[in-house]
Coordinates of C-alpha atoms and ligand atoms in Angstrom, one line a residue:
X1 CA 0.0 0.0 0.0
X2 CA 1.2 3.5 -0.8
X3 CA 2.6 5.5 2.1
X4 CA 0.0 7.6 3.8
X5 CA 0.9 11.3 3.8
X6 CA 0.1 13.7 6.6
X7 CA -2.2 16.6 5.5
X8 CA -1.7 20.1 7.0
X9 CA -4.0 23.0 6.2
X10 CA -2.2 26.4 6.0
X11 CA -3.6 29.8 5.0
X12 CA -3.0 30.5 1.3
X13 CA -2.1 34.1 1.7
X14 CA -2.6 36.5 4.6
X15 CA -1.2 37.3 8.0
X16 CA -0.7 33.6 9.0
X17 CA 1.0 32.3 5.8
X18 CA 4.4 33.9 6.1
X19 CA 4.8 32.7 9.7
X20 CA 3.5 29.2 8.9
X21 CA 5.9 28.8 5.9
X22 CA 8.8 30.3 7.9
X23 CA 8.1 27.7 10.7
X24 CA 8.1 24.9 8.2
X25 CA 11.3 26.1 6.6
X26 CA 13.0 26.3 10.1
X27 CA 11.8 22.7 10.6
X28 CA 14.1 21.8 7.6
X29 CA 11.1 21.3 5.2
X30 CA 11.2 22.6 1.7
X31 CA 7.7 22.9 0.2
X32 CA 7.2 22.7 -3.5
X33 CA 3.9 24.3 -4.5
X34 CA 1.6 23.0 -7.3
X35 CA 1.0 25.4 -10.2
X36 CA -2.5 26.1 -9.1
X37 CA -1.2 27.2 -5.7
X38 CA -3.7 25.1 -3.8
X39 CA -1.4 22.4 -2.8
X40 CA 2.2 21.9 -1.6
X41 CA 4.4 19.0 -0.8
X42 CA 7.3 18.6 1.6
X43 CA 10.3 16.8 0.3
X44 CA 11.8 15.7 3.6
X45 CA 8.7 14.2 5.3
X46 CA 5.5 12.6 4.0
X47 CA 3.6 15.8 4.5
X48 CA 1.2 17.5 2.1
X49 CA 0.0 21.1 2.5
X50 CA -3.4 22.3 1.6
X51 CA -3.5 26.1 0.9
X52 CA -6.9 27.5 2.0
X53 CA -8.7 30.5 3.6
X54 CA -8.0 30.6 7.3
X55 CA -11.7 30.4 8.1
X56 CA -12.0 27.0 6.6
X57 CA -9.1 25.5 8.6
X58 CA -11.0 24.5 11.8
X59 CA -13.7 22.6 9.9
X60 CA -11.2 20.9 7.5
X61 CA -9.4 19.5 10.6
X62 CA -12.6 18.8 12.6
X63 CA -14.1 16.9 9.6
X64 CA -10.9 14.9 9.1
X65 CA -10.2 16.3 5.6
X66 CA -6.8 17.4 7.0
X67 CA -4.9 15.9 10.0
X68 CA -3.4 19.2 11.1
X69 CA -3.9 23.0 10.6
X70 CA -2.2 26.2 11.4
X71 CA -4.8 28.8 12.4
X72 CA -5.3 31.9 14.6
X73 CA -6.6 30.9 18.0
X74 CA -9.3 33.5 17.6
X75 CA -10.7 31.8 14.5
X76 CA -10.5 28.4 16.1
X77 CA -12.2 29.5 19.3
X78 CA -15.0 31.3 17.3
X79 CA -15.6 28.0 15.4
X80 CA -15.6 26.0 18.7
X81 CA -18.2 28.3 20.3
X82 CA -20.3 28.3 17.1
X83 CA -20.3 24.5 17.1
X84 CA -21.0 24.5 20.8
X85 CA -18.3 21.9 21.4
X86 CA -15.4 22.2 23.8
X87 CA -12.9 21.4 21.2
X88 CA -10.0 23.2 22.7
X89 CA -8.1 20.6 24.8
X90 CA -8.6 17.9 22.3
X91 CA -7.5 19.9 19.2
X92 CA -4.8 22.3 20.2
X93 CA -1.3 20.7 19.9
X94 CA 0.9 23.7 20.3
X95 CA 0.9 27.5 20.4
X96 CA 3.3 28.7 17.7
X97 CA 4.2 32.2 19.0
X98 CA 3.5 34.3 15.8
X99 CA 0.5 36.3 14.5
X100 CA -0.1 37.6 18.0
X101 CA -3.1 39.9 18.3
X102 CA -6.0 40.8 20.5
X103 CA -9.8 40.7 19.8
X104 CA -10.9 44.0 21.4
X105 CA -14.0 46.0 21.9
X106 CA -13.6 49.5 20.5
X107 CA -15.8 52.6 20.7
X108 CA -15.7 56.1 19.2
X109 CA -13.0 58.1 20.9
X110 CA -15.5 60.7 22.3
X111 CA -17.5 58.0 24.2
X112 CA -17.0 57.2 27.9
X113 CA -16.5 53.5 27.3
X114 CA -14.1 52.5 30.1
X115 CA -16.6 50.3 31.8
X116 CA -18.1 47.3 30.0
X117 CA -21.6 48.6 31.0
X118 CA -21.1 51.2 28.3
X119 CA -21.9 48.5 25.8
X120 CA -25.3 47.7 27.4
X121 CA -28.0 47.8 24.8
X122 CA -25.5 48.9 22.1
X123 CA -25.1 47.4 18.6
X124 CA -21.7 46.0 18.0
X125 CA -20.2 45.2 14.6
X126 CA -17.9 42.2 14.5
X127 CA -16.7 39.1 12.6
X128 CA -16.5 37.3 15.9
X129 CA -20.1 37.2 17.2
X130 CA -19.6 34.2 19.5
X131 CA -16.5 35.4 21.2
X132 CA -18.0 38.9 21.6
X133 CA -21.3 37.6 23.0
X134 CA -19.5 35.2 25.4
X135 CA -17.3 38.0 26.7
X136 CA -20.2 40.4 27.2
X137 CA -22.3 37.7 28.8
X138 CA -19.5 37.2 31.4
X139 CA -19.7 40.9 32.1
X140 CA -23.5 40.8 32.5
X141 CA -23.9 43.1 29.4
X142 CA -26.6 42.6 26.8
X143 CA -26.1 43.9 23.3
X144 CA -27.0 43.2 19.7
X145 CA -24.5 42.0 17.1
X146 CA -24.0 43.2 13.5
X147 CA -22.2 40.2 12.0
X148 CA -19.7 41.6 9.3
X149 CA -17.1 39.6 7.4
X150 CA -14.7 42.5 6.9
X151 CA -14.1 46.3 7.2
X152 CA -15.7 46.2 10.6
X153 CA -13.9 49.5 11.6
X154 CA -16.1 51.6 9.3
X155 CA -19.4 50.4 10.9
X156 CA -19.7 53.2 13.4
X157 CA -19.2 55.9 10.8
X158 CA -21.8 54.3 8.5
X159 CA -24.2 54.1 11.5
X160 CA -24.4 50.3 11.1
X161 CA -23.3 49.9 14.7
X162 CA -22.4 52.0 17.8
X163 CA -19.1 50.2 18.5
X164 CA -17.0 47.3 17.2
X165 CA -15.2 44.2 18.3
X166 CA -12.2 43.5 16.1
X167 CA -8.7 42.2 15.9
X168 CA -6.1 44.7 16.9
X169 CA -2.3 44.4 16.5
X170 CA -0.7 47.9 16.4
X171 CA -4.0 49.8 16.9
X172 CA -3.3 52.0 13.9
X173 CA -6.5 51.0 12.1
X174 CA -8.7 51.9 15.1
X175 CA -6.8 55.2 15.4
X176 CA -7.3 56.0 11.7
X177 CA -11.1 55.5 12.1
X178 CA -11.5 57.6 15.3
X179 CA -12.0 54.5 17.5
X180 CA -10.3 53.5 20.8
X181 CA -9.8 50.0 22.1
X182 CA -11.4 49.6 25.5
X183 CA -11.6 45.9 26.5
X184 CA -9.7 42.7 25.5
X185 CA -12.1 40.0 24.6
X186 CA -9.6 37.4 23.5
X187 CA -5.8 37.1 23.2
X188 CA -4.6 35.1 20.2
X189 CA -1.6 33.7 18.4
X190 CA -1.2 31.1 15.7
X191 CA -1.8 27.6 16.9
X192 CA -1.3 24.1 15.5
X193 CA -4.5 22.0 15.7
X194 CA -4.8 18.3 15.1
X195 CA -7.9 16.2 14.5
X196 CA -8.7 14.0 17.5
X197 CA -8.1 10.3 17.4
X198 CA -5.3 8.0 16.4
X199 CA -3.3 8.6 13.2
X200 CA -2.3 5.5 11.3
X201 CA 1.3 4.3 11.5
X202 CA 2.9 6.3 8.6
X203 CA 1.1 9.5 9.5
X204 CA 2.0 9.1 13.2
X205 CA 5.7 8.7 12.4
X206 CA 5.6 11.9 10.2
X207 CA 3.6 13.7 12.9
X208 CA 6.1 12.7 15.7
X209 CA 9.0 13.9 13.6
X210 CA 7.3 17.2 12.7
X211 CA 6.5 17.8 16.4
X212 CA 10.1 17.2 17.5
X213 CA 11.2 19.8 14.9
X214 CA 8.4 22.3 15.8
X215 CA 9.2 22.0 19.5
X216 CA 12.9 22.5 18.7
X217 CA 12.2 25.6 16.6
X218 CA 10.0 27.1 19.3
X219 CA 12.5 26.3 22.1
X220 CA 15.4 27.8 20.2
X221 CA 13.5 30.9 19.0
X222 CA 14.6 33.1 22.0
X223 CA 17.3 30.9 23.2
X224 CA 20.9 32.1 23.1
X225 CA 24.2 30.5 24.1
X226 CA 26.0 32.9 26.4
X227 CA 29.8 32.7 27.2
X228 CA 31.6 35.0 29.5
X229 CA 34.5 35.2 31.9
X230 CA 33.9 36.0 35.6
X231 CA 35.7 36.3 38.9
X232 CA 35.0 33.0 40.7
X233 CA 33.6 34.9 43.8
X234 CA 30.9 36.6 41.6
X235 CA 29.7 33.3 40.2
X236 CA 26.4 33.1 42.2
X237 CA 25.3 36.6 41.2
X238 CA 26.2 36.0 37.5
X239 CA 24.3 32.7 37.3
X240 CA 21.3 34.4 38.9
X241 CA 21.4 37.1 36.2
X242 CA 21.4 34.6 33.2
X243 CA 17.8 34.5 32.0
X244 CA 16.3 31.0 32.0
X245 CA 19.7 29.3 32.3
X246 CA 19.8 25.8 33.8
X247 CA 23.1 24.4 35.2
X248 CA 25.7 26.4 33.4
X249 CA 29.1 24.9 32.6
X250 CA 31.9 26.4 34.6
X251 CA 35.5 26.1 33.4
X252 CA 38.7 27.3 35.0
X253 CA 40.8 29.6 32.9
X254 CA 44.4 28.4 32.3
X255 CA 46.8 30.1 34.7
X256 CA 44.1 32.2 36.3
X257 CA 42.6 30.2 39.2
X258 CA 40.5 33.2 40.4
X259 CA 38.7 33.5 37.0
X260 CA 36.2 31.1 35.4
X261 CA 34.5 30.8 32.0
X262 CA 30.7 30.4 32.2
X263 CA 28.8 28.8 29.3
X264 CA 25.1 28.7 29.5
X265 CA 22.0 28.1 27.3
X266 CA 19.6 31.0 28.1
X267 CA 16.0 29.9 27.3
X268 CA 14.7 33.5 27.4
X269 CA 15.7 36.7 25.6
X270 CA 19.0 38.2 26.5
X271 CA 18.7 42.0 26.5
X272 CA 21.4 44.7 26.5
X273 CA 20.3 45.6 30.0
X274 CA 21.1 42.0 31.1
X275 CA 24.6 42.3 29.6
X276 CA 25.1 45.6 31.5
X277 CA 24.1 44.0 34.7
X278 CA 26.4 41.1 34.1
X279 CA 29.3 43.5 33.4
X280 CA 28.6 45.5 36.6
X281 CA 29.1 42.3 38.7
X282 CA 32.4 41.5 37.1
X283 CA 31.6 39.6 33.9
X284 CA 34.0 40.3 31.0
X285 CA 34.4 39.1 27.4
X286 CA 30.6 38.4 27.1
X287 CA 29.5 36.6 23.9
X288 CA 25.9 36.0 23.0
X289 CA 25.5 33.5 20.2
X290 CA 22.2 32.5 18.5
X291 CA 21.2 28.8 18.6
X292 CA 19.9 27.4 15.4
X293 CA 18.5 24.1 16.5
X294 CA 17.7 22.4 19.9
X295 CA 16.6 19.0 20.8
X296 CA 16.2 17.8 24.4
Ligands
LIG301 O1 -8.2 35.4 3.1 P1 -8.3 34.8 4.5 O2 -9.8 34.6 4.9 O3 -7.5 33.6 4.6 O4 -7.7 35.8 5.5 P2 -8.3 36.9 6.5 O5 -8.3 38.2 5.7 O6 -9.6 36.5 7.1 O7 -7.3 36.9 7.6 P3 -5.9 37.7 7.9 O8 -4.8 37.2 7.0 O9 -6.2 39.2 7.9 O10 -5.6 37.3 9.4 C1 -5.4 36.0 9.7 C2 -5.2 35.9 11.2 O11 -4.0 36.7 11.6 C3 -6.3 36.4 12.1 O12 -7.3 35.5 12.3 C4 -5.5 36.7 13.4 O13 -5.4 35.5 14.1 C5 -4.1 37.1 12.9 N1 -3.8 38.5 13.0 C6 -2.7 39.1 13.6 C7 -4.5 39.5 12.5 C8 -3.8 40.7 12.8 N2 -2.7 40.4 13.4 C9 -4.3 42.0 12.3 N3 -3.7 43.0 12.6 N4 -5.7 39.6 11.8 C10 -6.1 40.8 11.4 N5 -5.5 42.0 11.6 C11 -6.2 43.2 11.0 C12 -6.8 44.1 12.1 O14 -8.1 43.7 12.3 C13 -6.7 45.5 11.3 O15 -7.9 45.6 10.5 O16 -5.2 44.0 10.4 C14 -5.5 45.4 10.5 C15 -4.3 46.1 10.9 O17 -4.2 46.0 12.3 P4 -3.5 47.1 13.2 O18 -4.1 47.0 14.6 O19 -2.1 46.9 13.2 O20 -3.9 48.5 12.6
LIG302 ZN1 -10.4 34.8 6.8

């Protein structure tokens, strides 16, 4: 029997596709795209990519057309609420750390909207009716929803709605339309979802290999290898300052028994301010080196 290939749904073009293809590339996968741009194929693993609209990804995975999907948590959660099924735990495999954004309520700048009660009885335009209603229900606020598929930010000006609930990243779009964000309804990033249930053996092997790579890419994203020299008596302070470092390697410098070299993998970002602090407690010759791949 022919080898079964894992199927992954990815947004064809938009705010998720660059991050998704960047992730696959960092996983060492080169994807050749079919001429129609609806389909891609990885060379290094039995993995096929379906290029689709992001809104279709949750149902493609839930219905078993695809085994996996990369989608915004906001779109997935909206779908779960719409289907009235607590899909979350079963489906979400991993948060992917890109396409971060917030779904926020926003009102015209002149309105006193600091308290959620401002939205009582108001008409709110959104592409996320379920998430919006669920949030306002929790606040004990009743409102009506104008369900729009795009250009939500123009609704108040057109008098279609009093306020909106939309995705915000920099806030520039709200600003340009005379709106201000007031409350965060949902915080989102790209996630990897998987259809529940067992995969057959070929697919399972490909999935396990893909996950080792994805976990490695995520773990090494902020990770740095830090090397420095330090007076032996400042060692405790220095190790405390290294962000997210476990068990650094300490080596004695030849001919200088009072000085040691410290080598550590820092799991979190290493900022300039951290280097300044390290220097102020005696560290010298500090090197911060990127890590390309990591595997536990
Ligand atoms: O065509 P298709 O249906 O596949 O794509 P789409 O147009 O529905 O989605 P797309 O590509 O715009 O967004 C896909 C996903 O990216 C969303 O579901 C979110 O999870 C995530 N994401 C991250 C964003 C943003 N950032 C974002 N800024 N989605 C939309 N925006 C919009 C925002 O609403 C605003 O209108 O981008 C505009 C600019 O935002 P500001 O705040 O930077 O001005
Ligand atoms: Zn969409």
